[in-house]
mmCIF file of C-alpha atoms in Angstrom:
data_model
loop_
_atom_site.group_PDB
_atom_site.id
_atom_site.type_symbol
_atom_site.label_atom_id
_atom_site.label_comp_id
_atom_site.label_asym_id
_atom_site.label_seq_id
_atom_site.Cartn_x
_atom_site.Cartn_y
_atom_site.Cartn_z
ATOM 1 C CA GLU A 1 82.953 92.042 171.435
ATOM 2 C CA SER A 2 86.260 92.280 169.670
ATOM 3 C CA ALA A 3 88.401 89.142 169.453
ATOM 4 C CA PRO A 4 91.418 89.205 171.746
ATOM 5 C CA ALA A 5 94.848 89.579 170.143
ATOM 6 C CA ALA A 6 96.793 86.368 169.875
ATOM 7 C CA SER A 7 99.498 86.239 172.479
ATOM 8 C CA GLY A 8 103.163 85.966 171.432
ATOM 9 C CA ILE A 9 102.604 87.239 167.849
ATOM 10 C CA SER A 10 104.428 90.404 166.800
ATOM 11 C CA ALA A 11 102.491 93.012 164.859
ATOM 12 C CA SER A 12 105.628 94.515 163.142
ATOM 13 C CA PRO A 13 105.517 94.587 159.323
ATOM 14 C CA ALA A 14 107.574 92.115 157.263
ATOM 15 C CA GLU A 15 111.130 93.213 156.312
ATOM 16 C CA PRO A 16 111.508 94.258 152.630
ATOM 17 C CA LYS A 17 113.584 91.965 150.404
ATOM 18 C CA LYS A 18 117.046 93.144 149.434
ATOM 19 C CA GLN A 19 117.437 94.002 145.752
ATOM 20 C CA GLN A 20 120.149 91.940 144.020
ATOM 21 C CA ARG A 21 122.187 93.685 141.349
ATOM 22 C CA PHE A 22 123.731 90.494 139.962
ATOM 23 C CA LEU A 23 122.275 87.090 139.287
ATOM 24 C CA PRO A 24 123.361 84.372 141.707
ATOM 25 C CA THR A 25 125.916 81.916 140.403
ATOM 26 C CA ARG A 26 123.386 79.117 140.016
ATOM 27 C CA ARG A 27 121.250 81.277 137.710
ATOM 28 C CA ARG A 28 124.008 82.675 135.478
ATOM 29 C CA MET A 29 124.036 81.638 131.851
ATOM 30 C CA ASP A 30 126.650 79.029 130.937
ATOM 31 C CA ARG A 31 127.687 79.605 127.336
ATOM 32 C CA GLU A 32 129.584 76.282 127.337
ATOM 33 C CA ILE A 33 132.681 77.740 125.725
ATOM 34 C CA ASN A 34 134.808 74.966 127.249
ATOM 35 C CA LYS A 35 132.373 72.189 126.345
ATOM 36 C CA LEU A 36 134.365 71.312 123.220
ATOM 37 C CA LYS A 37 137.857 70.271 124.284
ATOM 38 C CA PHE A 38 140.809 71.155 122.061
ATOM 39 C CA ALA A 39 143.563 70.403 124.596
ATOM 40 C CA TYR A 40 143.424 68.625 127.933
ATOM 41 C CA LYS A 41 144.794 69.198 131.384
ATOM 42 C CA GLY A 42 148.283 67.720 131.815
ATOM 43 C CA GLU A 43 149.431 68.231 128.220
ATOM 44 C CA VAL A 44 152.796 69.822 127.502
ATOM 45 C CA ILE A 45 153.269 71.705 124.242
ATOM 46 C CA MET A 46 156.491 72.572 122.448
ATOM 47 C CA GLY A 47 156.389 74.712 119.360
ATOM 48 C CA LEU A 48 157.842 77.289 117.041
ATOM 49 C CA THR A 49 156.369 80.322 115.301
ATOM 50 C CA ALA A 50 158.085 82.189 112.493
ATOM 51 C CA SER A 51 157.435 85.066 110.134
ATOM 52 C CA TYR A 52 159.251 86.632 107.196
ATOM 53 C CA GLY A 53 158.413 89.702 105.149
ATOM 54 C CA THR A 54 160.113 91.696 102.434
ATOM 55 C CA LEU A 55 159.695 95.127 100.890
ATOM 56 C CA SER A 56 161.027 96.143 97.489
ATOM 57 C CA SER A 57 160.738 99.286 95.395
ATOM 58 C CA ASP A 58 159.552 97.092 92.521
ATOM 59 C CA ASP A 59 156.350 96.353 94.479
ATOM 60 C CA THR A 60 155.230 99.975 94.933
ATOM 61 C CA ASP A 61 153.836 102.838 92.857
ATOM 62 C CA ILE A 62 156.364 105.325 94.248
ATOM 63 C CA MET A 63 158.300 105.130 90.961
ATOM 64 C CA LEU A 64 155.957 107.819 89.634
ATOM 65 C CA LEU A 65 157.519 110.345 92.039
ATOM 66 C CA ILE A 66 161.034 109.029 92.598
ATOM 67 C CA ASP A 67 163.455 108.261 89.806
ATOM 68 C CA GLY A 68 166.272 105.734 90.059
ATOM 69 C CA ILE A 69 165.212 104.369 93.455
ATOM 70 C CA ASN A 70 166.569 100.997 94.557
ATOM 71 C CA ALA A 71 165.229 100.006 97.957
ATOM 72 C CA ASP A 72 164.731 96.684 99.683
ATOM 73 C CA GLY A 73 164.197 95.407 103.197
ATOM 74 C CA SER A 74 163.246 92.338 105.180
ATOM 75 C CA ILE A 75 162.020 91.337 108.648
ATOM 76 C CA ALA A 76 162.419 87.789 109.990
ATOM 77 C CA THR A 77 161.374 86.429 113.396
ATOM 78 C CA VAL A 78 161.761 83.035 115.069
ATOM 79 C CA LYS A 79 160.073 82.241 118.410
ATOM 80 C CA PRO A 80 160.327 78.831 120.118
ATOM 81 C CA PHE A 81 158.086 78.223 123.132
ATOM 82 C CA VAL A 82 156.990 75.641 125.681
ATOM 83 C CA GLY A 83 153.779 75.512 127.715
ATOM 84 C CA TYR A 84 151.731 73.445 130.145
ATOM 85 C CA PHE A 85 147.933 73.017 130.255
ATOM 86 C CA TYR A 86 146.998 73.533 133.890
ATOM 87 C CA ARG A 87 143.383 72.814 132.958
ATOM 88 C CA ASP A 88 141.407 71.929 129.835
ATOM 89 C CA ASN A 89 141.904 74.480 127.036
ATOM 90 C CA SER A 90 144.075 76.775 129.201
ATOM 91 C CA CYS A 91 147.846 76.956 128.844
ATOM 92 C CA LEU A 92 150.641 78.869 130.586
ATOM 93 C CA GLY A 93 154.118 78.995 129.064
ATOM 94 C CA VAL A 94 157.344 80.803 128.202
ATOM 95 C CA ARG A 95 158.613 82.000 124.832
ATOM 96 C CA PHE A 96 162.009 83.016 123.473
ATOM 97 C CA GLY A 97 162.463 85.085 120.340
ATOM 98 C CA TYR A 98 164.897 86.451 117.791
ATOM 99 C CA ARG A 99 164.183 89.153 115.211
ATOM 100 C CA HIS A 100 166.376 90.468 112.421
ATOM 101 C CA MET A 101 165.529 93.546 110.372
ATOM 102 C CA GLY A 102 167.588 94.879 107.478
ATOM 103 C CA GLY A 103 167.087 97.373 104.695
ATOM 104 C CA SER A 104 168.879 99.658 102.306
ATOM 105 C CA LEU A 105 168.116 102.596 100.034
ATOM 106 C CA ASP A 106 170.468 103.704 97.287
ATOM 107 C CA ASN A 107 170.741 107.280 96.041
ATOM 108 C CA ALA A 108 167.564 108.428 94.351
ATOM 109 C CA ARG A 109 166.104 111.620 92.944
ATOM 110 C CA TYR A 110 162.556 112.819 93.604
ATOM 111 C CA ASP A 111 160.487 115.283 91.589
ATOM 112 C CA LEU A 112 156.970 116.295 92.681
ATOM 113 C CA GLY A 113 156.255 118.262 89.505
ATOM 114 C CA GLU A 114 156.646 121.825 88.293
ATOM 115 C CA SER A 115 153.525 123.035 90.117
ATOM 116 C CA ASN A 116 154.945 121.928 93.499
ATOM 117 C CA ASP A 117 158.461 123.201 92.757
ATOM 118 C CA ALA A 118 160.031 120.448 94.880
ATOM 119 C CA SER A 119 162.865 118.217 93.771
ATOM 120 C CA GLY A 120 166.121 116.896 95.145
ATOM 121 C CA GLN A 121 168.118 113.809 96.039
ATOM 122 C CA ILE A 122 167.724 111.180 98.742
ATOM 123 C CA PRO A 123 171.022 110.022 100.290
ATOM 124 C CA LYS A 124 172.048 106.401 100.596
ATOM 125 C CA LEU A 125 170.683 104.700 103.733
ATOM 126 C CA ASP A 126 171.352 101.343 105.379
ATOM 127 C CA ILE A 127 169.932 99.808 108.570
ATOM 128 C CA ASN A 128 170.425 96.500 110.395
ATOM 129 C CA SER A 129 168.857 95.457 113.682
ATOM 130 C CA ASP A 130 168.971 92.323 115.874
ATOM 131 C CA ASN A 131 166.687 91.770 118.882
ATOM 132 C CA TYR A 132 166.305 88.996 121.449
ATOM 133 C CA SER A 133 163.231 88.551 123.628
ATOM 134 C CA PHE A 134 161.846 86.530 126.532
ATOM 135 C CA GLY A 135 158.209 86.390 127.550
ATOM 136 C CA ILE A 136 155.504 84.543 129.439
ATOM 137 C CA PHE A 137 152.118 83.903 127.862
ATOM 138 C CA HIS A 138 148.645 82.633 128.648
ATOM 139 C CA ARG A 139 146.629 80.982 125.893
ATOM 140 C CA SER A 140 142.938 80.002 126.046
ATOM 141 C CA TYR A 141 141.502 77.683 123.402
ATOM 142 C CA ALA A 142 137.935 77.141 122.204
ATOM 143 C CA GLY A 143 137.120 74.040 120.180
ATOM 144 C CA LEU A 144 135.083 74.362 116.998
ATOM 145 C CA ASP A 145 134.095 70.749 116.347
ATOM 146 C CA PRO A 146 133.176 67.774 118.561
ATOM 147 C CA LYS A 147 136.298 65.837 117.518
ATOM 148 C CA GLY A 148 138.593 68.646 118.666
ATOM 149 C CA ARG A 149 140.459 69.088 115.388
ATOM 150 C CA PHE A 150 139.837 72.798 114.861
ATOM 151 C CA GLY A 151 140.065 75.572 117.418
ATOM 152 C CA LEU A 152 140.528 79.260 118.073
ATOM 153 C CA PHE A 153 142.721 80.771 120.766
ATOM 154 C CA ALA A 154 143.286 84.083 122.492
ATOM 155 C CA GLU A 155 146.771 84.773 123.821
ATOM 156 C CA PHE A 156 148.200 87.444 126.099
ATOM 157 C CA GLU A 157 151.977 87.804 126.316
ATOM 158 C CA LEU A 158 154.212 89.885 128.581
ATOM 159 C CA SER A 159 157.686 90.152 127.044
ATOM 160 C CA LEU A 160 161.020 91.898 127.418
ATOM 161 C CA ALA A 161 163.145 92.501 124.315
ATOM 162 C CA THR A 162 166.663 93.889 124.023
ATOM 163 C CA GLY A 163 168.895 94.406 121.032
ATOM 164 C CA SER A 164 171.042 96.713 118.979
ATOM 165 C CA SER A 165 170.835 98.410 115.616
ATOM 166 C CA LYS A 166 173.204 100.017 113.134
ATOM 167 C CA PHE A 167 172.140 102.970 110.997
ATOM 168 C CA SER A 168 174.372 104.289 108.203
ATOM 169 C CA TYR A 169 173.695 107.201 105.895
ATOM 170 C CA GLN A 170 175.520 109.319 103.361
ATOM 171 C CA PRO A 171 175.540 112.968 104.520
ATOM 172 C CA ASN A 172 176.860 114.202 101.164
ATOM 173 C CA THR A 173 175.626 112.615 97.954
ATOM 174 C CA SER A 174 178.710 113.840 96.066
ATOM 175 C CA ASN A 175 181.034 111.305 97.756
ATOM 176 C CA ASP A 176 180.907 107.750 99.084
ATOM 177 C CA GLU A 177 181.681 108.515 102.737
ATOM 178 C CA MET A 178 179.120 106.969 105.104
ATOM 179 C CA LYS A 179 178.316 108.089 108.650
ATOM 180 C CA THR A 180 177.211 105.431 111.133
ATOM 181 C CA THR A 181 175.338 105.557 114.444
ATOM 182 C CA TYR A 182 174.554 102.678 116.791
ATOM 183 C CA SER A 183 171.726 102.228 119.263
ATOM 184 C CA ASP A 184 170.762 99.922 122.118
ATOM 185 C CA ASN A 185 167.042 99.145 122.289
ATOM 186 C CA THR A 186 164.859 97.887 125.153
ATOM 187 C CA GLN A 187 161.143 97.151 124.954
ATOM 188 C CA VAL A 188 158.586 95.917 127.498
ATOM 189 C CA LYS A 189 155.282 94.896 125.946
ATOM 190 C CA LEU A 190 151.922 93.402 126.873
ATOM 191 C CA ALA A 191 150.531 92.024 123.615
ATOM 192 C CA PHE A 192 147.310 90.387 122.425
ATOM 193 C CA ASN A 193 147.751 87.641 119.810
ATOM 194 C CA PRO A 194 144.606 85.760 118.713
ATOM 195 C CA GLY A 195 144.748 82.952 116.200
ATOM 196 C CA ALA A 196 143.497 79.637 114.850
ATOM 197 C CA ALA A 197 144.798 76.088 115.217
ATOM 198 C CA VAL A 198 144.197 72.757 113.486
ATOM 199 C CA TYR A 199 145.540 69.268 114.150
ATOM 200 C CA ILE A 200 147.282 67.965 111.025
ATOM 201 C CA PHE A 201 148.472 64.840 112.872
ATOM 202 C CA PRO A 202 147.214 63.296 116.137
ATOM 203 C CA ASN A 203 149.772 65.232 118.200
ATOM 204 C CA VAL A 204 150.966 67.929 115.778
ATOM 205 C CA CYS A 205 149.087 71.184 115.412
ATOM 206 C CA ALA A 206 149.499 73.999 112.856
ATOM 207 C CA THR A 207 148.727 77.547 114.003
ATOM 208 C CA LEU A 208 148.218 80.963 112.482
ATOM 209 C CA SER A 209 148.305 83.977 114.822
ATOM 210 C CA PHE A 210 147.861 87.721 114.374
ATOM 211 C CA GLY A 211 149.512 90.482 116.378
ATOM 212 C CA LEU A 212 146.848 93.040 117.288
ATOM 213 C CA GLY A 213 149.083 95.347 119.316
ATOM 214 C CA GLY A 214 148.985 96.142 123.010
ATOM 215 C CA ILE A 215 150.734 98.308 125.573
ATOM 216 C CA GLN A 216 154.459 98.906 125.192
ATOM 217 C CA TYR A 217 157.368 100.917 126.563
ATOM 218 C CA ASN A 218 160.501 101.632 124.489
ATOM 219 C CA SER A 219 163.908 102.976 125.435
ATOM 220 C CA VAL A 220 166.604 103.794 122.854
ATOM 221 C CA THR A 221 170.182 104.936 123.537
ATOM 222 C CA GLN A 222 172.208 106.210 120.568
ATOM 223 C CA LYS A 223 175.989 105.977 120.313
ATOM 224 C CA ASP A 224 178.594 107.088 117.789
ATOM 225 C CA ALA A 225 181.217 104.891 116.121
ATOM 226 C CA ASP A 226 183.524 105.309 119.159
ATOM 227 C CA GLY A 227 180.854 104.138 121.623
ATOM 228 C CA ASN A 228 180.076 107.589 123.063
ATOM 229 C CA LYS A 229 176.454 108.329 123.973
ATOM 230 C CA VAL A 230 174.991 110.959 121.666
ATOM 231 C CA GLY A 231 171.292 110.806 122.565
ATOM 232 C CA SER A 232 168.419 108.825 124.047
ATOM 233 C CA ARG A 233 164.688 108.486 123.632
ATOM 234 C CA LYS A 234 161.897 106.954 125.719
ATOM 235 C CA ALA A 235 158.317 106.437 124.668
ATOM 236 C CA SER A 236 155.222 104.494 125.704
ATOM 237 C CA ASN A 237 151.970 103.903 123.879
ATOM 238 C CA MET A 238 148.856 101.773 123.710
ATOM 239 C CA ARG A 239 147.927 100.665 120.224
ATOM 240 C CA PHE A 240 145.530 97.971 119.013
ATOM 241 C CA ARG A 241 145.627 97.277 115.301
ATOM 242 C CA LEU A 242 146.652 94.513 112.904
ATOM 243 C CA ASN A 243 150.406 94.413 112.341
ATOM 244 C CA ILE A 244 151.253 92.737 109.026
ATOM 245 C CA ALA A 245 154.800 92.048 110.267
ATOM 246 C CA ALA A 246 153.323 90.115 113.228
ATOM 247 C CA ILE A 247 151.424 87.466 111.253
ATOM 248 C CA ASN A 248 153.034 84.225 112.401
ATOM 249 C CA PHE A 249 152.812 80.673 111.107
ATOM 250 C CA GLY A 250 153.601 78.047 113.701
ATOM 251 C CA MET A 251 153.850 74.361 114.486
ATOM 252 C CA THR A 252 153.056 72.891 117.904
ATOM 253 C CA VAL A 253 153.671 69.385 119.264
ATOM 254 C CA HIS A 254 151.296 68.238 122.027
ATOM 255 C CA LEU A 255 152.826 65.759 124.474
ATOM 256 C CA TRP A 256 149.984 63.941 126.199
ATOM 257 C CA ASP A 257 149.842 62.834 129.798
ATOM 258 C CA LYS A 258 150.184 59.054 129.417
ATOM 259 C CA LYS A 259 148.021 58.442 132.503
ATOM 260 C CA LYS A 260 145.109 60.351 130.974
ATOM 261 C CA LYS A 261 142.283 58.139 129.758
#
């Protein structure tokens, strides 16, 4: 005789387990990036970054092609900022900036050789530009040593810059008359600026940051000497590369929360 079926027990097969595409939070790998503290929650930082670069015809090999050239230029930037650490190693702040760019090129003659049959004169050029900027930034630090003296940081900045420039050139090399155009410039930019930091005093930190580009939008309006609009240009691009003019040396003062133990 066959054994009777147990009452109250369902004969339906067991439900298949659902396949998980991602590991649950408790099983994810913790790389302990924030284990080494470089800055603590509640700190306020005040700082300044600056850069200065020059370009001269004496520093190039272009003298082989151009005779009698006398060119020079410079770019200087100053950017004060203030920030607050809303948690360990993470800072949110605002930054102001000023940039001045100037350069000039005197009359010069170029000669590419008899085989190329190309020679002529370059007119006198002169350019000056002043820009002011305001931005907000987020900076994340990672400590490199247990004592928190050395660290790396990654910074994202959203900024708005406005300014004006003056461009003068000599349309006819036979006389000294110069023609001048003016332009108003506006730029919106999302930039990525990584860098390194080291405490040189208990509450003073030296920084070195590199501009690696980002996403930007530019608008330029050109005017003549009488202030009449003569042209405009708009452009946007996404570019990630090292910009030598955006290598900044800085100094930061960390103001500690006195209640922190």
